[in-house]
Tab-separated table of N, CA and C in Angstrom:
chain	number	residue	atom	x	y	z
A	1	UNK	N	42.332	-13.889	-47.377
A	1	UNK	CA	41.962	-14.298	-46.039
A	1	UNK	C	40.697	-13.553	-45.623
A	2	UNK	N	39.753	-14.343	-45.025
A	2	UNK	CA	38.464	-13.695	-44.576
A	2	UNK	C	38.690	-12.916	-43.310
A	3	UNK	N	37.651	-12.132	-42.950
A	3	UNK	CA	37.672	-11.317	-41.725
A	3	UNK	C	37.749	-12.217	-40.459
A	4	UNK	N	37.011	-13.328	-40.541
A	4	UNK	CA	36.857	-14.226	-39.359
A	4	UNK	C	36.974	-15.699	-39.759
A	5	UNK	N	37.586	-16.487	-38.942
A	5	UNK	CA	37.665	-17.908	-39.136
A	5	UNK	C	36.645	-18.544	-38.203
A	6	UNK	N	35.756	-19.418	-38.757
A	6	UNK	CA	34.767	-20.091	-37.937
A	6	UNK	C	35.041	-21.589	-38.048
A	7	UNK	N	35.315	-22.183	-36.859
A	7	UNK	CA	35.670	-23.603	-36.688
A	7	UNK	C	34.404	-24.298	-36.157
A	8	UNK	N	33.870	-25.248	-36.878
A	8	UNK	CA	32.598	-25.878	-36.516
A	8	UNK	C	32.801	-27.306	-35.969
A	9	UNK	N	32.361	-27.476	-34.754
A	9	UNK	CA	32.050	-28.831	-34.196
A	9	UNK	C	33.349	-29.785	-34.123
A	10	UNK	N	34.442	-29.222	-33.863
A	10	UNK	CA	35.662	-30.082	-33.737
A	10	UNK	C	35.801	-30.492	-32.230
A	11	UNK	N	34.898	-31.371	-31.862
A	11	UNK	CA	34.725	-31.712	-30.439
A	11	UNK	C	35.026	-33.185	-30.199
A	12	UNK	N	35.281	-33.452	-28.933
A	12	UNK	CA	35.652	-34.785	-28.552
A	12	UNK	C	34.650	-35.824	-28.997
A	13	UNK	N	33.343	-35.528	-28.946
A	13	UNK	CA	32.341	-36.522	-29.319
A	13	UNK	C	32.362	-36.887	-30.803
A	14	UNK	N	32.985	-36.018	-31.558
A	14	UNK	CA	33.003	-36.178	-33.008
A	14	UNK	C	34.362	-36.542	-33.565
A	15	UNK	N	35.267	-37.008	-32.671
A	15	UNK	CA	36.615	-37.207	-33.068
A	15	UNK	C	36.852	-38.480	-33.929
A	16	UNK	N	35.782	-39.160	-34.295
A	16	UNK	CA	35.894	-40.377	-35.160
A	16	UNK	C	35.596	-39.961	-36.638
A	17	UNK	N	35.414	-38.679	-36.884
A	17	UNK	CA	35.191	-38.255	-38.259
A	17	UNK	C	36.428	-38.524	-39.077
A	18	UNK	N	36.343	-38.664	-40.359
A	18	UNK	CA	37.491	-39.031	-41.126
A	18	UNK	C	38.648	-38.072	-41.022
A	19	UNK	N	39.845	-38.578	-40.859
A	19	UNK	CA	41.050	-37.805	-40.851
A	19	UNK	C	41.027	-36.736	-39.804
A	20	UNK	N	40.356	-37.025	-38.658
A	20	UNK	CA	40.172	-35.938	-37.643
A	20	UNK	C	41.488	-35.268	-37.244
A	21	UNK	N	42.472	-35.982	-36.893
A	21	UNK	CA	43.747	-35.391	-36.424
A	21	UNK	C	44.395	-34.550	-37.513
A	22	UNK	N	44.330	-35.068	-38.798
A	22	UNK	CA	44.876	-34.261	-39.892
A	22	UNK	C	44.137	-32.975	-40.058
A	23	UNK	N	42.836	-33.070	-39.979
A	23	UNK	CA	42.003	-31.871	-40.146
A	23	UNK	C	42.262	-30.918	-39.042
A	24	UNK	N	42.366	-31.366	-37.795
A	24	UNK	CA	42.744	-30.449	-36.655
A	24	UNK	C	44.088	-29.787	-36.921
A	25	UNK	N	45.053	-30.534	-37.404
A	25	UNK	CA	46.311	-29.979	-37.732
A	25	UNK	C	46.260	-28.874	-38.774
A	26	UNK	N	45.491	-29.125	-39.859
A	26	UNK	CA	45.316	-28.128	-40.889
A	26	UNK	C	44.570	-26.916	-40.411
A	27	UNK	N	43.592	-27.089	-39.539
A	27	UNK	CA	42.824	-26.012	-38.908
A	27	UNK	C	43.797	-25.188	-38.031
A	28	UNK	N	44.589	-25.872	-37.301
A	28	UNK	CA	45.565	-25.131	-36.488
A	28	UNK	C	46.505	-24.254	-37.293
A	29	UNK	N	46.864	-24.733	-38.462
A	29	UNK	CA	47.676	-23.885	-39.401
A	29	UNK	C	46.899	-22.603	-39.840
A	30	UNK	N	45.599	-22.798	-40.035
A	30	UNK	CA	44.791	-21.651	-40.444
A	30	UNK	C	44.635	-20.708	-39.254
A	31	UNK	N	44.461	-21.279	-38.016
A	31	UNK	CA	44.325	-20.458	-36.811
A	31	UNK	C	45.582	-19.628	-36.648
A	32	UNK	N	46.768	-20.271	-36.854
A	32	UNK	CA	48.032	-19.511	-36.770
A	32	UNK	C	48.070	-18.263	-37.694
A	33	UNK	N	47.617	-18.534	-38.948
A	33	UNK	CA	47.577	-17.452	-39.916
A	33	UNK	C	46.648	-16.284	-39.496
A	34	UNK	N	45.497	-16.715	-38.977
A	34	UNK	CA	44.527	-15.670	-38.493
A	34	UNK	C	45.038	-14.948	-37.284
A	35	UNK	N	45.685	-15.628	-36.353
A	35	UNK	CA	46.250	-14.947	-35.218
A	35	UNK	C	47.353	-14.015	-35.636
A	36	UNK	N	48.180	-14.415	-36.577
A	36	UNK	CA	49.256	-13.560	-37.065
A	36	UNK	C	48.724	-12.299	-37.697
A	37	UNK	N	47.601	-12.450	-38.385
A	37	UNK	CA	46.979	-11.303	-39.023
A	37	UNK	C	46.090	-10.513	-38.092
A	38	UNK	N	46.018	-10.937	-36.806
A	38	UNK	CA	45.191	-10.328	-35.768
A	38	UNK	C	43.680	-10.333	-36.123
A	39	UNK	N	43.290	-11.432	-36.688
A	39	UNK	CA	41.882	-11.648	-37.067
A	39	UNK	C	41.174	-12.540	-36.050
A	40	UNK	N	39.866	-12.438	-36.018
A	40	UNK	CA	39.066	-13.169	-35.036
A	40	UNK	C	38.830	-14.588	-35.385
A	41	UNK	N	38.765	-15.431	-34.412
A	41	UNK	CA	38.514	-16.869	-34.506
A	41	UNK	C	37.358	-17.242	-33.652
A	42	UNK	N	36.360	-17.900	-34.254
A	42	UNK	CA	35.131	-18.349	-33.538
A	42	UNK	C	35.136	-19.879	-33.558
A	43	UNK	N	34.797	-20.456	-32.428
A	43	UNK	CA	34.646	-21.859	-32.332
A	43	UNK	C	33.177	-22.168	-32.047
A	44	UNK	N	32.574	-22.974	-32.858
A	44	UNK	CA	31.154	-23.360	-32.696
A	44	UNK	C	31.142	-24.794	-32.142
A	45	UNK	N	30.333	-24.995	-31.143
A	45	UNK	CA	30.206	-26.309	-30.543
A	45	UNK	C	28.701	-26.702	-30.526
A	46	UNK	N	28.475	-27.944	-30.819
A	46	UNK	CA	27.033	-28.423	-30.802
A	46	UNK	C	26.775	-29.116	-29.506
A	47	UNK	N	25.526	-29.033	-29.038
A	47	UNK	CA	25.062	-29.698	-27.887
A	47	UNK	C	23.717	-30.266	-28.125
A	48	UNK	N	23.415	-31.447	-27.643
A	48	UNK	CA	22.107	-32.050	-27.749
A	48	UNK	C	22.062	-33.183	-26.698
A	49	UNK	N	21.071	-34.058	-26.841
A	49	UNK	CA	20.925	-35.183	-25.925
A	49	UNK	C	22.153	-36.052	-25.935
A	50	UNK	N	22.738	-36.265	-27.125
A	50	UNK	CA	23.918	-37.182	-27.229
A	50	UNK	C	25.206	-36.414	-26.869
A	51	UNK	N	25.204	-35.117	-26.900
A	51	UNK	CA	26.407	-34.394	-26.504
A	51	UNK	C	26.038	-33.254	-25.509
A	52	UNK	N	25.771	-33.605	-24.336
A	52	UNK	CA	25.432	-32.673	-23.282
A	52	UNK	C	26.567	-31.676	-23.071
A	53	UNK	N	26.233	-30.410	-22.792
A	53	UNK	CA	27.251	-29.380	-22.670
A	53	UNK	C	28.148	-29.542	-21.461
A	54	UNK	N	27.713	-30.298	-20.525
A	54	UNK	CA	28.460	-30.386	-19.237
A	54	UNK	C	29.320	-31.695	-19.281
A	55	UNK	N	29.659	-32.217	-20.403
A	55	UNK	CA	30.435	-33.392	-20.538
A	55	UNK	C	31.737	-33.215	-21.290
A	56	UNK	N	32.673	-34.164	-21.117
A	56	UNK	CA	33.902	-34.118	-21.826
A	56	UNK	C	33.715	-34.322	-23.376
A	57	UNK	N	32.681	-34.948	-23.729
A	57	UNK	CA	32.330	-35.133	-25.133
A	57	UNK	C	32.076	-33.790	-25.820
A	58	UNK	N	31.501	-32.806	-25.105
A	58	UNK	CA	31.193	-31.488	-25.639
A	58	UNK	C	32.469	-30.653	-25.836
A	59	UNK	N	33.477	-30.936	-25.122
A	59	UNK	CA	34.648	-30.030	-25.187
A	59	UNK	C	35.353	-30.123	-26.549
A	60	UNK	N	35.968	-29.017	-26.923
A	60	UNK	CA	36.767	-28.983	-28.136
A	60	UNK	C	37.911	-29.956	-28.027
A	61	UNK	N	38.358	-30.536	-29.150
A	61	UNK	CA	39.483	-31.436	-29.204
A	61	UNK	C	40.659	-30.711	-28.534
A	62	UNK	N	41.381	-31.423	-27.634
A	62	UNK	CA	42.427	-30.745	-26.903
A	62	UNK	C	43.582	-30.357	-27.776
A	63	UNK	N	43.778	-31.014	-28.971
A	63	UNK	CA	44.860	-30.643	-29.880
A	63	UNK	C	44.481	-29.379	-30.747
A	64	UNK	N	43.270	-28.917	-30.617
A	64	UNK	CA	42.885	-27.736	-31.379
A	64	UNK	C	43.393	-26.487	-30.608
A	65	UNK	N	43.954	-25.547	-31.368
A	65	UNK	CA	44.594	-24.315	-30.778
A	65	UNK	C	43.573	-23.254	-30.517
A	66	UNK	N	42.814	-23.393	-29.411
A	66	UNK	CA	41.864	-22.393	-29.027
A	66	UNK	C	42.409	-21.682	-27.774
A	67	UNK	N	41.990	-20.436	-27.620
A	67	UNK	CA	42.388	-19.540	-26.485
A	67	UNK	C	41.190	-19.055	-25.784
A	68	UNK	N	40.776	-19.685	-24.648
A	68	UNK	CA	39.562	-19.260	-23.985
A	68	UNK	C	39.388	-17.815	-23.680
A	69	UNK	N	40.505	-17.140	-23.408
A	69	UNK	CA	40.465	-15.687	-23.043
A	69	UNK	C	40.460	-14.803	-24.290
A	70	UNK	N	40.739	-15.392	-25.438
A	70	UNK	CA	40.886	-14.513	-26.681
A	70	UNK	C	39.832	-14.790	-27.771
A	71	UNK	N	39.527	-16.065	-27.911
A	71	UNK	CA	38.593	-16.433	-28.997
A	71	UNK	C	37.137	-16.318	-28.592
A	72	UNK	N	36.236	-16.384	-29.581
A	72	UNK	CA	34.818	-16.413	-29.279
A	72	UNK	C	34.300	-17.792	-29.409
A	73	UNK	N	33.298	-18.132	-28.583
A	73	UNK	CA	32.755	-19.490	-28.544
A	73	UNK	C	31.278	-19.357	-28.631
A	74	UNK	N	30.695	-20.153	-29.561
A	74	UNK	CA	29.254	-20.240	-29.829
A	74	UNK	C	28.740	-21.633	-29.601
A	75	UNK	N	27.665	-21.741	-28.826
A	75	UNK	CA	27.081	-23.059	-28.552
A	75	UNK	C	25.725	-23.069	-29.349
A	76	UNK	N	25.580	-24.151	-30.081
A	76	UNK	CA	24.386	-24.325	-30.923
A	76	UNK	C	23.640	-25.619	-30.655
A	77	UNK	N	22.396	-25.625	-30.955
A	77	UNK	CA	21.600	-26.880	-30.737
A	77	UNK	C	21.047	-27.410	-32.024
A	78	UNK	N	21.306	-26.738	-33.129
A	78	UNK	CA	20.824	-27.159	-34.489
A	78	UNK	C	22.057	-27.107	-35.397
A	79	UNK	N	21.932	-27.727	-36.630
A	79	UNK	CA	23.026	-27.653	-37.590
A	79	UNK	C	23.461	-26.271	-38.052
A	80	UNK	N	22.502	-25.286	-37.906
A	80	UNK	CA	22.750	-23.904	-38.315
A	80	UNK	C	23.355	-23.157	-37.156
A	81	UNK	N	24.620	-22.715	-37.345
A	81	UNK	CA	25.391	-22.086	-36.264
A	81	UNK	C	24.788	-20.639	-35.993
A	82	UNK	N	23.884	-20.168	-36.879
A	82	UNK	CA	23.247	-18.832	-36.602
A	82	UNK	C	21.942	-18.953	-35.918
A	83	UNK	N	21.329	-20.093	-35.896
A	83	UNK	CA	20.010	-20.296	-35.328
A	83	UNK	C	19.984	-20.264	-33.841
A	84	UNK	N	19.301	-19.228	-33.323
A	84	UNK	CA	19.220	-19.048	-31.873
A	84	UNK	C	20.548	-18.987	-31.139
A	85	UNK	N	21.521	-18.420	-31.856
A	85	UNK	CA	22.859	-18.191	-31.240
A	85	UNK	C	23.198	-16.667	-31.375
A	86	UNK	N	24.325	-16.289	-30.803
A	86	UNK	CA	24.801	-14.875	-30.932
A	86	UNK	C	25.827	-14.738	-32.005
A	87	UNK	N	25.935	-15.717	-32.914
A	87	UNK	CA	26.938	-15.681	-33.954
A	87	UNK	C	26.813	-14.441	-34.822
A	88	UNK	N	25.651	-14.215	-35.327
A	88	UNK	CA	25.469	-13.049	-36.238
A	88	UNK	C	25.732	-11.720	-35.510
A	89	UNK	N	25.275	-11.603	-34.273
A	89	UNK	CA	25.525	-10.398	-33.520
A	89	UNK	C	27.026	-10.164	-33.326
A	90	UNK	N	27.747	-11.205	-32.971
A	90	UNK	CA	29.195	-11.097	-32.867
A	90	UNK	C	29.836	-10.664	-34.183
A	91	UNK	N	29.387	-11.307	-35.250
A	91	UNK	CA	30.000	-10.962	-36.597
A	91	UNK	C	29.711	-9.470	-36.877
A	92	UNK	N	28.571	-9.020	-36.539
A	92	UNK	CA	28.267	-7.554	-36.846
A	92	UNK	C	29.141	-6.710	-35.922
A	93	UNK	N	29.353	-7.090	-34.677
A	93	UNK	CA	30.225	-6.379	-33.702
A	93	UNK	C	31.613	-6.196	-34.312
A	94	UNK	N	32.097	-7.251	-34.965
A	94	UNK	CA	33.445	-7.263	-35.580
A	94	UNK	C	33.446	-6.671	-36.956
A	95	UNK	N	32.322	-6.078	-37.376
A	95	UNK	CA	32.204	-5.494	-38.735
A	95	UNK	C	32.685	-6.461	-39.856
A	96	UNK	N	32.138	-7.695	-39.748
A	96	UNK	CA	32.584	-8.775	-40.591
A	96	UNK	C	31.882	-8.721	-41.999
A	97	UNK	N	32.669	-8.847	-43.033
A	97	UNK	CA	32.073	-8.998	-44.361
A	97	UNK	C	32.318	-10.424	-44.903
A	98	UNK	N	33.354	-11.050	-44.418
A	98	UNK	CA	33.697	-12.360	-45.035
A	98	UNK	C	34.084	-13.377	-43.856
A	99	UNK	N	33.797	-14.629	-44.120
A	99	UNK	CA	34.089	-15.663	-43.156
A	99	UNK	C	34.699	-16.855	-43.877
A	100	UNK	N	35.619	-17.507	-43.149
A	100	UNK	CA	36.141	-18.826	-43.629
A	100	UNK	C	35.588	-19.844	-42.658
A	101	UNK	N	35.008	-20.897	-43.217
A	101	UNK	CA	34.374	-21.931	-42.383
A	101	UNK	C	35.097	-23.267	-42.647
A	102	UNK	N	35.360	-23.929	-41.541
A	102	UNK	CA	36.016	-25.286	-41.612
A	102	UNK	C	35.478	-26.141	-40.468
A	103	UNK	N	35.748	-27.459	-40.495
A	103	UNK	CA	35.395	-28.309	-39.415
A	103	UNK	C	34.530	-29.478	-39.886
A	104	UNK	N	33.530	-29.843	-39.075
A	104	UNK	CA	32.681	-30.991	-39.362
A	104	UNK	C	31.222	-30.683	-38.976
A	105	UNK	N	30.441	-31.327	-39.366
A	105	UNK	CA	30.274	-32.407	-40.322
A	105	UNK	C	29.833	-31.834	-41.670
A	106	UNK	N	30.515	-32.155	-42.730
A	106	UNK	CA	30.360	-31.577	-43.999
A	106	UNK	C	28.917	-31.403	-44.454
A	107	UNK	N	28.223	-32.478	-44.374
A	107	UNK	CA	26.797	-32.513	-44.952
A	107	UNK	C	25.761	-31.979	-43.945
A	108	UNK	N	26.116	-31.701	-42.747
A	108	UNK	CA	25.187	-31.146	-41.763
A	108	UNK	C	25.563	-29.724	-41.327
A	109	UNK	N	26.290	-29.656	-40.270
A	109	UNK	CA	26.569	-28.323	-39.705
A	109	UNK	C	27.372	-27.397	-40.555
A	110	UNK	N	28.420	-27.949	-41.167
A	110	UNK	CA	29.227	-27.082	-42.066
A	110	UNK	C	28.426	-26.613	-43.264
A	111	UNK	N	27.744	-27.497	-43.947
A	111	UNK	CA	26.921	-27.158	-45.084
A	111	UNK	C	25.890	-26.095	-44.729
A	112	UNK	N	25.114	-26.386	-43.637
A	112	UNK	CA	24.061	-25.438	-43.233
A	112	UNK	C	24.652	-24.067	-42.900
A	113	UNK	N	25.724	-24.014	-42.183
A	113	UNK	CA	26.298	-22.753	-41.788
A	113	UNK	C	26.892	-21.989	-42.967
A	114	UNK	N	27.491	-22.691	-43.886
A	114	UNK	CA	27.945	-22.037	-45.201
A	114	UNK	C	26.765	-21.436	-45.924
A	115	UNK	N	25.708	-22.130	-46.102
A	115	UNK	CA	24.544	-21.647	-46.860
A	115	UNK	C	23.907	-20.460	-46.163
A	116	UNK	N	23.716	-20.594	-44.863
A	116	UNK	CA	23.113	-19.469	-44.125
A	116	UNK	C	24.027	-18.240	-44.132
A	117	UNK	N	25.318	-18.404	-43.908
A	117	UNK	CA	26.234	-17.282	-43.962
A	117	UNK	C	26.139	-16.584	-45.332
A	118	UNK	N	26.069	-17.414	-46.433
A	118	UNK	CA	25.957	-16.863	-47.743
A	118	UNK	C	24.659	-16.067	-47.924
A	119	UNK	N	23.580	-16.651	-47.447
A	119	UNK	CA	22.263	-15.997	-47.592
A	119	UNK	C	22.190	-14.733	-46.781
A	120	UNK	N	22.910	-14.629	-45.642
A	120	UNK	CA	22.984	-13.420	-44.822
A	120	UNK	C	23.863	-12.375	-45.437
A	121	UNK	N	24.530	-12.684	-46.551
A	121	UNK	CA	25.330	-11.719	-47.235
A	121	UNK	C	26.793	-11.731	-46.978
A	122	UNK	N	27.279	-12.690	-46.241
A	122	UNK	CA	28.709	-12.856	-45.973
A	122	UNK	C	29.391	-13.492	-47.155
A	123	UNK	N	30.576	-13.071	-47.470
A	123	UNK	CA	31.376	-13.781	-48.443
A	123	UNK	C	32.018	-14.956	-47.707
A	124	UNK	N	31.828	-16.161	-48.280
A	124	UNK	CA	32.271	-17.344	-47.530
A	124	UNK	C	33.350	-17.995	-48.303
A	125	UNK	N	34.394	-18.373	-47.522
A	125	UNK	CA	35.571	-19.144	-48.049
A	125	UNK	C	35.616	-20.466	-47.325
A	126	UNK	N	36.088	-21.520	-48.059
A	126	UNK	CA	36.306	-22.823	-47.491
A	126	UNK	C	37.625	-23.310	-48.018
A	127	UNK	N	38.534	-23.675	-47.173
A	127	UNK	CA	39.816	-24.247	-47.609
A	127	UNK	C	39.639	-25.750	-47.836
A	128	UNK	N	40.062	-26.138	-49.010
A	128	UNK	CA	39.913	-27.603	-49.283
A	128	UNK	C	40.655	-28.390	-48.271
A	129	UNK	N	40.150	-29.563	-47.941
A	129	UNK	CA	40.756	-30.495	-47.033
A	129	UNK	C	40.699	-30.075	-45.544
A	130	UNK	N	39.868	-29.056	-45.209
A	130	UNK	CA	39.673	-28.662	-43.865
A	130	UNK	C	38.200	-28.861	-43.372
A	131	UNK	N	37.506	-29.699	-44.067
A	131	UNK	CA	36.161	-30.134	-43.721
A	131	UNK	C	36.153	-31.638	-43.654
A	132	UNK	N	35.394	-32.199	-42.708
A	132	UNK	CA	35.403	-33.663	-42.490
A	132	UNK	C	33.986	-34.121	-42.158
A	133	UNK	N	33.813	-35.414	-42.162
A	133	UNK	CA	32.562	-36.021	-41.794
A	133	UNK	C	32.805	-37.487	-41.530
A	134	UNK	N	31.734	-38.198	-41.269
A	134	UNK	CA	31.768	-39.648	-41.099
A	134	UNK	C	31.369	-40.404	-42.396
A	135	UNK	N	31.773	-41.671	-42.554
A	135	UNK	CA	31.257	-42.416	-43.617
A	135	UNK	C	29.771	-42.646	-43.372
A	136	UNK	N	28.968	-42.686	-44.399
A	136	UNK	CA	27.538	-43.001	-44.192
A	136	UNK	C	27.297	-44.395	-44.757
A	137	UNK	N	26.042	-44.852	-44.664
A	137	UNK	CA	25.703	-46.148	-45.193
A	137	UNK	C	25.820	-46.192	-46.717
A	138	UNK	N	25.738	-45.035	-47.366
A	138	UNK	CA	25.714	-44.956	-48.820
A	138	UNK	C	27.018	-44.510	-49.445
A	139	UNK	N	27.739	-43.578	-48.737
A	139	UNK	CA	28.967	-42.955	-49.270
A	139	UNK	C	30.042	-42.897	-48.222
A	140	UNK	N	31.260	-42.996	-48.681
A	140	UNK	CA	32.356	-42.800	-47.792
A	140	UNK	C	32.569	-41.323	-47.540
A	141	UNK	N	33.265	-40.989	-46.478
A	141	UNK	CA	33.454	-39.562	-46.078
A	141	UNK	C	34.042	-38.736	-47.141
A	142	UNK	N	35.045	-39.217	-47.842
A	142	UNK	CA	35.758	-38.447	-48.863
A	142	UNK	C	34.850	-38.137	-50.022
A	143	UNK	N	33.940	-39.003	-50.407
A	143	UNK	CA	33.006	-38.714	-51.473
A	143	UNK	C	32.002	-37.645	-51.049
A	144	UNK	N	31.534	-37.746	-49.765
A	144	UNK	CA	30.603	-36.786	-49.233
A	144	UNK	C	31.262	-35.366	-49.262
A	145	UNK	N	32.516	-35.294	-48.788
A	145	UNK	CA	33.226	-34.071	-48.712
A	145	UNK	C	33.434	-33.465	-50.106
A	146	UNK	N	33.947	-34.293	-51.061
A	146	UNK	CA	34.148	-33.768	-52.420
A	146	UNK	C	32.908	-33.264	-53.050
A	147	UNK	N	31.793	-34.058	-52.833
A	147	UNK	CA	30.497	-33.629	-53.411
A	147	UNK	C	30.127	-32.285	-52.836
A	148	UNK	N	30.213	-32.079	-51.573
A	148	UNK	CA	29.819	-30.812	-50.933
A	148	UNK	C	30.742	-29.668	-51.355
A	149	UNK	N	32.022	-29.963	-51.451
A	149	UNK	CA	32.914	-28.933	-51.944
A	149	UNK	C	32.527	-28.468	-53.381
A	150	UNK	N	32.130	-29.414	-54.179
A	150	UNK	CA	31.723	-29.066	-55.596
A	150	UNK	C	30.443	-28.237	-55.576
A	151	UNK	N	29.519	-28.548	-54.662
A	151	UNK	CA	28.261	-27.822	-54.602
A	151	UNK	C	28.502	-26.369	-54.080
A	152	UNK	N	29.390	-26.293	-53.045
A	152	UNK	CA	29.626	-24.981	-52.466
A	152	UNK	C	30.431	-24.052	-53.432
A	153	UNK	N	31.347	-24.565	-54.181
A	153	UNK	CA	32.282	-23.814	-54.945
A	153	UNK	C	31.565	-22.920	-55.997
A	154	UNK	N	31.626	-21.635	-55.811
A	154	UNK	CA	31.049	-20.691	-56.729
A	154	UNK	C	29.579	-20.427	-56.503
A	155	UNK	N	28.867	-21.295	-55.790
A	155	UNK	CA	27.469	-21.048	-55.479
A	155	UNK	C	27.244	-20.522	-54.101
A	156	UNK	N	27.914	-21.031	-53.159
A	156	UNK	CA	27.743	-20.604	-51.748
A	156	UNK	C	29.080	-20.154	-51.126
A	157	UNK	N	30.216	-20.487	-51.740
A	157	UNK	CA	31.447	-20.173	-51.101
A	157	UNK	C	32.531	-20.214	-52.213
A	158	UNK	N	33.678	-19.572	-51.918
A	158	UNK	CA	34.879	-19.684	-52.685
A	158	UNK	C	35.772	-20.743	-52.034
A	159	UNK	N	36.128	-21.757	-52.804
A	159	UNK	CA	37.011	-22.818	-52.298
A	159	UNK	C	38.519	-22.326	-52.515
A	160	UNK	N	39.233	-22.505	-51.442
A	160	UNK	CA	40.647	-22.110	-51.406
A	160	UNK	C	41.556	-23.393	-51.568
A	161	UNK	N	42.571	-23.340	-52.364
A	161	UNK	CA	43.488	-24.471	-52.470
A	161	UNK	C	44.568	-24.415	-51.404
């Protein structure tokens, strides 16, 4: 288990990603394990013209087990959760060496955050089947996810079964 669990972009505006409810359920299982171990949980939310921060679309999925008074919340404007956010400062405050990353969108925000975390020297873990995305014009969501898991495994992250 990593020092910190980072949940990326599991927001109302993105609830049409593949297997969204099942992914949220699996993330909630991980959240429960992290809470039991008294480890920190960070929720990253994206905002832009399509997802303004003052809208219901911006809000985390209501079925996600977040605690506003306990967890950390990061708002980002780019796919990189570290770019112009306080994520790295918070991780340093928590003396973090390792992070587990889950959520969406596999080929954008999750991929970028995994790679940047790795480049910043964090040990990165990703649990299989806890990352999601949308179908694209070229590939279905499951193919995109499996491809990215294969790229991450051993190069940018350790995949957990």
